[in-house]
Amino acid sequence: MSRFIDRVVLHVSAGKGGNGCASVHREKFKPLGGPDGGNGGRGGDVILEVDGNVHTLLDFHFHPNAKATNGKQGMGSNRDGGQGEDLVLKVPDGTVVLDKSGNLIADLVGVGTRFEAAQGGRGGLGNAALSSKARKAPGFALLGEEGVERDLVLELKSVADVGLVGFPSAGKSSLVSVLSAAKPKIADYPFTTLVPNLGVVSSGDTTFTVADVPGLIPGASDGRGLGLDFLRHLERCAVLAHVVDCATLEPGRDPISDIDALESELAAYKPALSGDSSLGDLADRPRIVILNKTDVPEAAELAEMVTPDLEARGWPVFTISAVSRDGLRPLTFALASMVKDYREAHPKAAPKRQVIRPVARDESSFEVFADPEVPGGFVVRGSRPERWIAQTQFSNDEAVGYLADRLARLGVEDALVKHGAEPGCSVTIGDVSFEWEPQTPAGVDLTRTGRGTDARLDQVDRIGAAERKHAHRIRRGLEGLDPYEG
């Protein structure tokens, strides 16, 4: 059995950027070939694109995780890594993209409309790109950045010209079936329609779509029945048609009270439209009243009685029978005329060319504040320092020295001194915490040492990684006291 899904939570993950390569050119009779490590490739993006052949979000319901491919690592001989392939997800026309807090991010209307849901990480630089006067042959490269991960809420709002509104069993599905070639489920019990049904209607030279929304009841805007889940499908309809059951036997119901109850629900749903790029307030849409089931004699008499009151509100009223198909032709012409008037008043905008503009960012800014979890510690927050931390391979002393130089040039060292940082205090940048050692000279001329090493780090009286690991094994009783014993 086919299913209609109009709201899903999608977890998107862009591809990780490839790592840079640390390589030195080696060739016979060329002992000083120099660095030739290439850059890593960019990670793939996750893109949402409107496709006219997709009509539901069912695929994302069963596959809620989407991940693009990673970039390839750089290679020697100045060969850059390949870029990750973008993942393009096809979504139906009328999809609205929200964040986890319900804020509108994108409104995808029109075939071909694209939205970058997650951006891939940048590839790390190879040692060829990192060479300078101070570091003529770097023995390290930068790591690739992680791709963006985020949770998005996708909601589908049907793109239809006419929306049929009415109580359950008012005959909306029957009306769609006789106006178009659609074959919705029809039965003699309430809430037969569980999903919106779309039908295409042709009248003269005008072709328009009709949406049959599941039946509404009083309190639908507060979550009663199925109304709250499907009221969103009315937000893009240019014309709202009240389908009234004139043959109902339920006590306390009549065409006037039914229409008033539904109008109250439409007005109560208005706050949900804030920030949406739909057609505006539901209360301002053109209305038309369709008095259905007049093949029943009592229903025909009731329709004749209430028609003057409804026409006094300025709404066109049509008396029809979806079963005997009486009155359908005038109704079809009237709907086509209202849709045509709307289209003339709101011409479709010309497709916009995609314009790419660089985004101005002040990446040099950062802030230093006390660490709320570590007494005497500090946290450095900023896009550039956090990105540098993620790009650093901490097992390579030369890469750590390069990071220290970058942070010093940015002013992080001076900012920590101004905030009262003491030697040995904990400093956290991004996901890495380390002991601050201001006596390590940063941003000065380097003493040339072997590749992958930094002489400045050897001047500091600190415990190395190997010694820390050995001490940990001693505490667990796994080794003796001599770190160099076999």
Short mmCIF file of C-alpha atoms in Angstrom, two decimals:
data_model
loop_
_atom_site.label_atom_id
_atom_site.label_comp_id
_atom_site.label_asym_id
_atom_site.label_seq_id
_atom_site.Cartn_x
_atom_site.Cartn_y
_atom_site.Cartn_z
CA MET A 1 0.00 0.00 0.00
CA SER A 2 1.37 3.41 -0.96
CA ARG A 3 2.02 5.90 1.83
CA PHE A 4 1.98 9.69 1.84
CA ILE A 5 4.63 11.27 4.07
CA ASP A 6 4.63 15.05 4.35
CA ARG A 7 6.92 15.63 7.36
CA VAL A 8 10.28 14.03 8.11
CA VAL A 9 13.40 14.72 10.14
CA LEU A 10 16.50 14.42 7.97
CA HIS A 11 20.05 14.14 9.32
CA VAL A 12 22.51 15.40 6.70
CA SER A 13 26.29 15.01 6.86
CA ALA A 14 28.59 16.65 4.34
CA GLY A 15 31.84 14.99 3.32
CA LYS A 16 35.10 15.48 5.19
CA GLY A 17 37.91 17.25 3.43
CA GLY A 18 40.95 15.16 2.48
CA ASN A 19 44.19 15.49 4.40
CA GLY A 20 47.16 17.24 2.86
CA CYS A 21 50.26 15.27 1.95
CA ALA A 22 53.73 15.74 3.46
CA SER A 23 56.13 14.62 0.76
CA VAL A 24 59.62 15.59 -0.47
CA HIS A 25 60.58 15.21 -4.10
CA ARG A 26 63.19 12.49 -4.52
CA GLU A 27 65.04 12.05 -7.77
CA LYS A 28 68.49 10.87 -8.70
CA PHE A 29 71.09 13.65 -8.70
CA LYS A 30 68.53 16.05 -7.12
CA PRO A 31 69.09 15.81 -3.37
CA LEU A 32 67.22 19.08 -2.68
CA GLY A 33 64.06 18.41 -4.61
CA GLY A 34 61.91 20.32 -2.14
CA PRO A 35 58.40 19.62 -0.81
CA ASP A 36 55.86 18.35 -3.30
CA GLY A 37 52.90 17.25 -1.16
CA GLY A 38 49.53 18.04 -2.72
CA ASN A 39 46.41 19.45 -1.07
CA GLY A 40 43.47 17.33 0.06
CA GLY A 41 40.20 17.41 -1.89
CA ARG A 42 37.07 19.19 -0.72
CA GLY A 43 34.32 17.11 0.84
CA GLY A 44 31.02 16.72 -1.00
CA ASP A 45 28.00 18.91 -0.24
CA VAL A 46 24.47 17.74 0.53
CA ILE A 47 22.01 19.55 -1.76
CA LEU A 48 18.20 19.49 -1.86
CA GLU A 49 16.71 19.90 -5.34
CA VAL A 50 13.08 20.13 -6.40
CA ASP A 51 12.10 17.39 -8.85
CA GLY A 52 8.76 17.35 -10.65
CA ASN A 53 8.62 13.54 -10.53
CA VAL A 54 8.76 13.40 -6.72
CA HIS A 55 5.49 13.91 -4.86
CA THR A 56 6.13 12.75 -1.30
CA LEU A 57 8.87 12.59 1.34
CA LEU A 58 8.50 8.84 1.68
CA ASP A 59 12.12 8.05 0.75
CA PHE A 60 13.44 10.20 3.60
CA HIS A 61 11.04 8.51 6.02
CA PHE A 62 12.77 5.16 5.46
CA HIS A 63 16.27 6.62 4.91
CA PRO A 64 16.59 9.61 7.27
CA ASN A 65 20.40 9.76 7.11
CA ALA A 66 22.15 11.32 4.13
CA LYS A 67 25.94 11.59 3.86
CA ALA A 68 28.07 12.91 1.02
CA THR A 69 31.42 11.38 0.10
CA ASN A 70 34.71 12.52 1.59
CA GLY A 71 37.49 14.25 -0.28
CA LYS A 72 40.61 12.28 -1.19
CA GLN A 73 43.99 12.77 0.43
CA GLY A 74 46.68 14.72 -1.40
CA MET A 75 49.62 12.86 -2.92
CA GLY A 76 53.23 13.47 -3.80
CA SER A 77 54.43 15.10 -7.01
CA ASN A 78 52.08 18.03 -6.28
CA ARG A 79 48.97 15.94 -6.96
CA ASP A 80 45.85 17.23 -5.22
CA GLY A 81 43.29 14.79 -3.88
CA GLY A 82 40.01 14.33 -5.70
CA GLN A 83 36.95 16.23 -4.49
CA GLY A 84 34.09 14.42 -2.82
CA GLU A 85 30.97 13.92 -4.90
CA ASP A 86 27.98 16.09 -3.98
CA LEU A 87 24.89 14.25 -2.79
CA VAL A 88 21.78 15.66 -4.50
CA LEU A 89 18.51 14.70 -2.78
CA LYS A 90 15.32 15.03 -4.83
CA VAL A 91 12.40 16.64 -2.98
CA PRO A 92 8.85 17.46 -4.13
CA ASP A 93 7.74 20.92 -5.15
CA GLY A 94 6.55 22.88 -2.12
CA THR A 95 9.03 21.47 0.42
CA VAL A 96 9.81 23.74 3.35
CA VAL A 97 13.10 23.31 5.22
CA LEU A 98 13.15 24.10 8.95
CA ASP A 99 15.78 23.77 11.64
CA LYS A 100 15.28 21.84 14.88
CA SER A 101 13.78 24.94 16.54
CA GLY A 102 11.16 25.35 13.80
CA ASN A 103 12.78 28.38 12.15
CA LEU A 104 12.33 28.66 8.39
CA ILE A 105 15.56 28.05 6.45
CA ALA A 106 14.40 27.57 2.86
CA ASP A 107 11.16 27.39 0.87
CA LEU A 108 11.69 25.21 -2.19
CA VAL A 109 9.12 26.09 -4.84
CA GLY A 110 9.66 25.51 -8.54
CA VAL A 111 11.29 22.64 -10.36
CA GLY A 112 15.07 22.94 -10.30
CA THR A 113 15.26 25.02 -7.12
CA ARG A 114 18.31 23.99 -5.10
CA PHE A 115 19.36 24.47 -1.48
CA GLU A 116 22.73 23.62 0.05
CA ALA A 117 21.74 21.71 3.17
CA ALA A 118 25.29 20.94 4.39
CA GLN A 119 28.63 22.23 3.15
CA GLY A 120 31.58 19.91 2.70
CA GLY A 121 34.80 20.41 4.63
CA ARG A 122 37.80 22.07 3.04
CA GLY A 123 40.80 19.94 2.22
CA GLY A 124 44.01 20.32 4.18
CA LEU A 125 47.04 22.00 2.62
CA GLY A 126 50.01 19.88 1.64
CA ASN A 127 53.55 20.74 2.65
CA ALA A 128 54.21 22.26 -0.77
CA ALA A 129 51.65 24.96 -0.02
CA LEU A 130 53.02 25.44 3.53
CA SER A 131 56.63 26.06 2.52
CA SER A 132 58.01 29.51 3.30
CA LYS A 133 61.31 31.22 4.06
CA ALA A 134 61.15 29.94 7.61
CA ARG A 135 60.03 26.44 6.63
CA LYS A 136 61.54 25.53 3.31
CA ALA A 137 60.65 21.83 3.57
CA PRO A 138 57.84 21.34 6.09
CA GLY A 139 57.63 17.84 7.48
CA PHE A 140 53.89 18.07 8.07
CA ALA A 141 50.63 18.85 6.33
CA LEU A 142 47.24 20.09 7.49
CA LEU A 143 44.31 17.79 8.13
CA GLY A 144 41.05 18.14 6.25
CA GLU A 145 38.07 19.81 7.90
CA GLU A 146 34.99 17.92 8.96
CA GLY A 147 31.85 18.44 6.92
CA VAL A 148 28.78 20.15 8.35
CA GLU A 149 26.31 17.91 10.17
CA ARG A 150 22.81 19.10 11.01
CA ASP A 151 19.26 17.92 11.57
CA LEU A 152 16.64 19.40 9.26
CA VAL A 153 12.85 19.15 9.32
CA LEU A 154 11.27 18.81 5.89
CA GLU A 155 7.58 19.66 5.50
CA LEU A 156 5.62 19.30 2.31
CA LYS A 157 2.97 21.88 1.48
CA SER A 158 0.98 20.90 -1.58
CA VAL A 159 1.18 23.32 -4.48
CA ALA A 160 -2.46 23.45 -5.65
CA ASP A 161 -4.69 26.20 -7.05
CA VAL A 162 -7.93 25.23 -5.26
CA GLY A 163 -8.17 23.74 -1.78
CA LEU A 164 -11.33 21.87 -0.76
CA VAL A 165 -12.22 22.41 2.89
CA GLY A 166 -15.00 20.65 4.74
CA PHE A 167 -16.11 18.38 7.54
CA PRO A 168 -15.47 14.63 7.26
CA SER A 169 -17.77 12.88 4.77
CA ALA A 170 -18.74 16.17 3.10
CA GLY A 171 -17.99 14.70 -0.32
CA LYS A 172 -14.64 16.30 -1.08
CA SER A 173 -13.06 13.10 -2.40
CA SER A 174 -16.11 12.39 -4.52
CA LEU A 175 -15.93 15.91 -5.96
CA VAL A 176 -12.26 15.49 -6.88
CA SER A 177 -13.00 12.15 -8.54
CA VAL A 178 -15.68 13.63 -10.81
CA LEU A 179 -13.81 16.86 -11.59
CA SER A 180 -10.55 15.13 -12.52
CA ALA A 181 -9.05 11.74 -13.28
CA ALA A 182 -7.94 11.25 -9.68
CA LYS A 183 -9.13 8.12 -7.91
CA PRO A 184 -9.13 8.86 -4.19
CA LYS A 185 -10.51 6.46 -1.61
CA ILE A 186 -14.26 7.01 -1.10
CA ALA A 187 -16.35 5.42 1.66
CA ASP A 188 -19.36 6.22 3.85
CA TYR A 189 -17.52 6.78 7.12
CA PRO A 190 -15.60 9.78 8.53
CA PHE A 191 -11.90 10.33 7.91
CA THR A 192 -11.84 8.14 4.83
CA THR A 193 -9.25 10.51 3.37
CA LEU A 194 -6.02 10.23 5.34
CA VAL A 195 -3.73 11.98 2.85
CA PRO A 196 -4.20 15.01 0.58
CA ASN A 197 -5.37 14.08 -2.91
CA LEU A 198 -4.49 16.19 -5.94
CA GLY A 199 -6.48 16.31 -9.14
CA VAL A 200 -5.90 18.18 -12.41
CA VAL A 201 -8.97 19.91 -13.88
CA SER A 202 -9.26 21.38 -17.39
CA SER A 203 -11.85 24.01 -18.21
CA GLY A 204 -11.55 25.65 -21.61
CA ASP A 205 -8.02 26.95 -21.97
CA THR A 206 -7.42 26.94 -18.19
CA THR A 207 -5.90 24.00 -16.37
CA PHE A 208 -5.67 24.03 -12.59
CA THR A 209 -5.12 21.64 -9.70
CA VAL A 210 -7.53 20.81 -6.88
CA ALA A 211 -6.38 19.56 -3.46
CA ASP A 212 -8.67 17.44 -1.31
CA VAL A 213 -7.52 17.99 2.28
CA PRO A 214 -8.57 15.46 4.97
CA GLY A 215 -11.69 16.48 6.85
CA LEU A 216 -11.44 19.21 9.45
CA ILE A 217 -13.31 19.35 12.74
CA PRO A 218 -13.60 22.03 15.44
CA GLY A 219 -10.29 22.19 17.29
CA ALA A 220 -8.23 21.07 14.29
CA SER A 221 -5.82 24.00 14.71
CA ASP A 222 -5.14 22.73 18.26
CA GLY A 223 -4.40 19.19 17.15
CA ARG A 224 -7.80 17.50 17.13
CA GLY A 225 -8.45 15.01 14.38
CA LEU A 226 -6.16 15.17 11.37
CA GLY A 227 -6.46 18.88 10.72
CA LEU A 228 -3.25 20.09 12.31
CA ASP A 229 -1.19 17.70 10.18
CA PHE A 230 -2.77 18.78 6.90
CA LEU A 231 -3.78 22.43 7.33
CA ARG A 232 -0.33 23.31 5.94
CA HIS A 233 -1.45 21.99 2.56
CA LEU A 234 -3.91 24.88 2.29
CA GLU A 235 -1.26 27.55 2.70
CA ARG A 236 -0.34 27.64 -0.99
CA CYS A 237 -3.89 27.37 -2.40
CA ALA A 238 -5.05 30.47 -4.27
CA VAL A 239 -8.77 29.69 -3.78
CA LEU A 240 -10.47 28.00 -0.81
CA ALA A 241 -13.68 26.10 -1.50
CA HIS A 242 -16.05 25.18 1.34
CA VAL A 243 -17.65 21.81 0.56
CA VAL A 244 -20.79 21.55 2.71
CA ASP A 245 -22.78 18.39 3.37
CA CYS A 246 -26.40 19.48 3.11
CA ALA A 247 -27.72 15.97 3.78
CA THR A 248 -26.08 15.39 7.16
CA LEU A 249 -28.29 14.01 9.93
CA GLU A 250 -26.00 14.98 12.80
CA PRO A 251 -27.78 17.18 15.38
CA GLY A 252 -26.65 20.77 15.68
CA ARG A 253 -25.12 20.90 12.20
CA ASP A 254 -26.22 23.02 9.26
CA PRO A 255 -24.33 24.66 6.37
CA ILE A 256 -23.97 28.03 8.12
CA SER A 257 -22.59 26.58 11.36
CA ASP A 258 -20.25 24.25 9.48
CA ILE A 259 -18.74 27.11 7.50
CA ASP A 260 -18.40 29.30 10.61
CA ALA A 261 -16.62 26.51 12.48
CA LEU A 262 -14.16 25.95 9.65
CA GLU A 263 -13.53 29.67 9.26
CA SER A 264 -12.62 29.80 12.95
CA GLU A 265 -10.11 27.00 12.48
CA LEU A 266 -8.56 28.70 9.44
CA ALA A 267 -8.22 31.94 11.40
CA ALA A 268 -6.71 30.12 14.39
CA TYR A 269 -4.07 28.55 12.14
CA LYS A 270 -2.79 31.96 11.07
CA PRO A 271 0.18 32.09 13.54
CA ALA A 272 1.70 29.04 11.82
CA LEU A 273 2.14 31.12 8.66
CA SER A 274 4.59 33.58 10.17
CA GLY A 275 7.87 33.60 8.30
CA ASP A 276 6.53 31.43 5.47
CA SER A 277 6.72 32.58 1.89
CA SER A 278 3.25 31.32 1.02
CA LEU A 279 0.35 33.37 -0.29
CA GLY A 280 -0.38 35.23 2.93
CA ASP A 281 -3.18 34.94 5.47
CA LEU A 282 -5.77 32.24 4.87
CA ALA A 283 -8.50 34.71 5.84
CA ASP A 284 -7.65 36.84 2.79
CA ARG A 285 -7.98 34.07 0.18
CA PRO A 286 -10.91 34.10 -2.24
CA ARG A 287 -13.77 31.87 -1.08
CA ILE A 288 -16.36 29.80 -2.87
CA VAL A 289 -19.12 27.71 -1.27
CA ILE A 290 -20.16 24.35 -2.71
CA LEU A 291 -23.42 22.93 -1.34
CA ASN A 292 -23.11 19.19 -1.98
CA LYS A 293 -25.45 16.16 -1.97
CA THR A 294 -28.45 18.05 -3.33
CA ASP A 295 -29.64 14.87 -5.03
CA VAL A 296 -31.36 14.27 -1.68
CA PRO A 297 -34.66 16.24 -1.65
CA GLU A 298 -34.24 17.50 1.91
CA ALA A 299 -30.68 18.61 1.12
CA ALA A 300 -31.86 20.53 -1.94
CA GLU A 301 -34.45 22.39 0.13
CA LEU A 302 -31.85 23.24 2.80
CA ALA A 303 -29.41 24.49 0.14
CA GLU A 304 -32.08 26.77 -1.30
CA MET A 305 -32.77 28.22 2.16
CA VAL A 306 -29.16 29.06 3.08
CA THR A 307 -28.00 30.32 -0.32
CA PRO A 308 -29.17 33.95 0.21
CA ASP A 309 -27.36 34.16 3.58
CA LEU A 310 -24.15 32.85 2.10
CA GLU A 311 -24.33 35.12 -0.93
CA ALA A 312 -24.77 38.06 1.46
CA ARG A 313 -21.20 37.41 2.64
CA GLY A 314 -19.95 38.09 -0.87
CA TRP A 315 -19.10 34.47 -1.66
CA PRO A 316 -20.26 32.72 -4.84
CA VAL A 317 -22.48 29.74 -4.00
CA PHE A 318 -22.95 26.63 -6.17
CA THR A 319 -25.39 23.80 -5.61
CA ILE A 320 -24.12 20.46 -6.87
CA SER A 321 -24.38 16.71 -6.48
CA ALA A 322 -21.14 14.76 -6.91
CA VAL A 323 -23.15 11.56 -7.30
CA SER A 324 -25.53 12.69 -10.06
CA ARG A 325 -22.98 15.27 -11.35
CA ASP A 326 -25.57 18.04 -11.36
CA GLY A 327 -24.13 21.58 -11.34
CA LEU A 328 -20.53 20.52 -12.01
CA ARG A 329 -20.11 22.41 -15.27
CA PRO A 330 -20.92 25.90 -13.85
CA LEU A 331 -18.74 25.11 -10.83
CA THR A 332 -15.79 24.15 -13.04
CA PHE A 333 -16.06 27.35 -15.06
CA ALA A 334 -16.29 29.44 -11.88
CA LEU A 335 -13.21 27.83 -10.34
CA ALA A 336 -11.28 28.27 -13.57
CA SER A 337 -12.25 31.94 -13.71
CA MET A 338 -11.13 32.56 -10.11
CA VAL A 339 -7.82 30.79 -10.69
CA LYS A 340 -7.27 32.73 -13.91
CA ASP A 341 -7.94 36.03 -12.15
CA TYR A 342 -5.46 35.11 -9.44
CA ARG A 343 -2.78 34.17 -11.96
CA GLU A 344 -3.22 37.44 -13.80
CA ALA A 345 -2.95 39.37 -10.56
CA HIS A 346 0.08 37.33 -9.43
CA PRO A 347 2.15 36.53 -12.53
CA LYS A 348 4.76 33.83 -12.09
CA ALA A 349 8.15 35.34 -11.49
CA ALA A 350 10.86 34.73 -14.05
CA PRO A 351 13.46 32.18 -13.01
CA LYS A 352 16.29 33.86 -11.19
CA ARG A 353 19.85 33.28 -12.17
CA GLN A 354 22.01 31.86 -9.46
CA VAL A 355 24.36 34.56 -8.23
CA ILE A 356 27.33 33.52 -6.14
CA ARG A 357 28.67 36.22 -3.86
CA PRO A 358 31.48 35.78 -1.36
CA VAL A 359 30.34 36.04 2.23
CA ALA A 360 32.26 38.60 4.26
CA ARG A 361 33.46 37.04 7.50
CA ASP A 362 35.61 38.49 10.22
CA GLU A 363 37.52 35.29 10.96
CA SER A 364 40.29 37.17 12.77
CA SER A 365 38.05 37.83 15.77
CA PHE A 366 38.09 35.56 18.80
CA GLU A 367 37.23 35.75 22.47
CA VAL A 368 38.91 34.49 25.63
CA PHE A 369 36.95 33.76 28.80
CA ALA A 370 37.32 31.72 31.98
CA ASP A 371 36.57 28.02 31.71
CA PRO A 372 33.44 27.35 33.82
CA GLU A 373 34.43 23.70 34.32
CA VAL A 374 38.18 23.99 35.03
CA PRO A 375 39.32 26.33 37.85
CA GLY A 376 41.99 28.67 36.55
CA GLY A 377 41.45 27.51 32.98
CA PHE A 378 40.50 29.51 29.91
CA VAL A 379 38.53 28.90 26.72
CA VAL A 380 39.42 30.48 23.39
CA ARG A 381 36.52 30.66 20.97
CA GLY A 382 36.73 31.81 17.36
CA SER A 383 36.25 30.37 13.90
CA ARG A 384 39.89 30.68 12.88
CA PRO A 385 41.55 29.24 16.05
CA GLU A 386 39.07 26.37 16.18
CA ARG A 387 39.66 25.56 12.51
CA TRP A 388 43.43 25.61 13.01
CA ILE A 389 43.11 23.20 15.94
CA ALA A 390 41.07 20.79 13.82
CA GLN A 391 43.69 20.96 11.05
CA THR A 392 46.66 20.17 13.31
CA GLN A 393 48.24 16.74 13.64
CA PHE A 394 49.35 16.83 17.29
CA SER A 395 51.61 13.79 16.95
CA ASN A 396 53.91 15.93 14.80
CA ASP A 397 55.96 18.47 16.80
CA GLU A 398 56.59 20.63 13.75
CA ALA A 399 52.85 20.88 13.13
CA VAL A 400 52.34 21.88 16.77
CA GLY A 401 55.02 24.57 16.42
CA TYR A 402 53.34 25.85 13.27
CA LEU A 403 50.05 26.06 15.20
CA ALA A 404 51.76 28.02 17.98
CA ASP A 405 53.10 30.51 15.45
CA ARG A 406 49.67 30.99 13.90
CA LEU A 407 48.01 31.54 17.28
CA ALA A 408 50.72 33.99 18.31
CA ARG A 409 50.33 36.03 15.12
CA LEU A 410 46.58 36.13 15.68
CA GLY A 411 47.09 37.54 19.19
CA VAL A 412 45.89 34.59 21.26
CA GLU A 413 49.04 34.54 23.42
CA ASP A 414 48.72 38.25 24.27
CA ALA A 415 45.00 37.88 25.02
CA LEU A 416 45.68 35.04 27.48
CA VAL A 417 48.27 37.18 29.28
CA LYS A 418 45.81 40.08 29.55
CA HIS A 419 43.20 37.75 31.08
CA GLY A 420 45.66 36.62 33.75
CA ALA A 421 46.57 33.18 32.45
CA GLU A 422 49.30 31.48 34.47
CA PRO A 423 51.93 29.06 33.08
CA GLY A 424 50.59 25.53 33.15
CA CYS A 425 46.90 26.53 33.20
CA SER A 426 44.43 24.68 31.03
CA VAL A 427 43.50 26.31 27.72
CA THR A 428 40.73 24.84 25.57
CA ILE A 429 40.32 25.60 21.88
CA GLY A 430 37.65 23.64 20.06
CA ASP A 431 37.82 20.02 21.20
CA VAL A 432 41.44 20.17 22.41
CA SER A 433 42.69 21.16 25.88
CA PHE A 434 46.38 21.71 26.60
CA GLU A 435 48.66 23.22 29.23
CA TRP A 436 49.66 26.76 28.33
CA GLU A 437 53.41 27.30 28.28
CA PRO A 438 54.13 30.98 27.60
CA GLN A 439 57.88 30.43 27.89
CA THR A 440 57.78 28.61 24.54
CA PRO A 441 58.85 31.28 22.02
CA ALA A 442 56.27 31.57 19.25
CA GLY A 443 56.39 33.68 16.12
CA VAL A 444 60.21 33.89 16.14
CA ASP A 445 62.83 32.66 13.69
CA LEU A 446 63.11 28.90 13.75
CA THR A 447 66.16 26.84 14.55
CA ARG A 448 66.43 24.37 11.75
CA THR A 449 66.04 20.77 12.93
CA GLY A 450 64.90 17.51 11.42
CA ARG A 451 61.65 17.21 9.52
CA GLY A 452 58.65 16.73 11.78
CA THR A 453 60.40 18.23 14.82
CA ASP A 454 60.54 21.66 16.46
CA ALA A 455 63.47 22.60 18.68
CA ARG A 456 61.37 25.01 20.73
CA LEU A 457 59.28 22.18 22.10
CA ASP A 458 62.42 20.45 23.39
CA GLN A 459 63.32 23.53 25.47
CA VAL A 460 60.27 23.06 27.65
CA ASP A 461 60.44 20.83 30.70
CA ARG A 462 57.33 18.83 30.02
CA ILE A 463 56.37 15.18 30.03
CA GLY A 464 56.22 13.68 26.58
CA ALA A 465 53.54 11.37 25.27
CA ALA A 466 55.73 8.28 25.61
CA GLU A 467 56.55 9.08 29.24
CA ARG A 468 52.89 9.71 30.09
CA LYS A 469 51.94 6.38 28.53
CA HIS A 470 54.70 4.59 30.47
CA ALA A 471 53.62 6.18 33.76
CA HIS A 472 50.04 5.10 33.11
CA ARG A 473 51.13 1.50 32.54
CA ILE A 474 53.21 1.59 35.74
CA ARG A 475 50.16 2.69 37.74
CA ARG A 476 48.29 -0.27 36.33
CA GLY A 477 51.18 -2.60 37.17
CA LEU A 478 51.85 -3.53 33.54
CA GLU A 479 55.51 -2.39 33.38
CA GLY A 480 58.60 -1.89 35.53
CA LEU A 481 60.09 1.43 36.49
CA ASP A 482 62.66 1.62 33.68
CA PRO A 483 60.99 3.15 30.58
CA TYR A 484 63.74 1.76 28.37
CA GLU A 485 63.69 -1.78 29.59
CA GLY A 486 62.95 -4.47 27.06
#
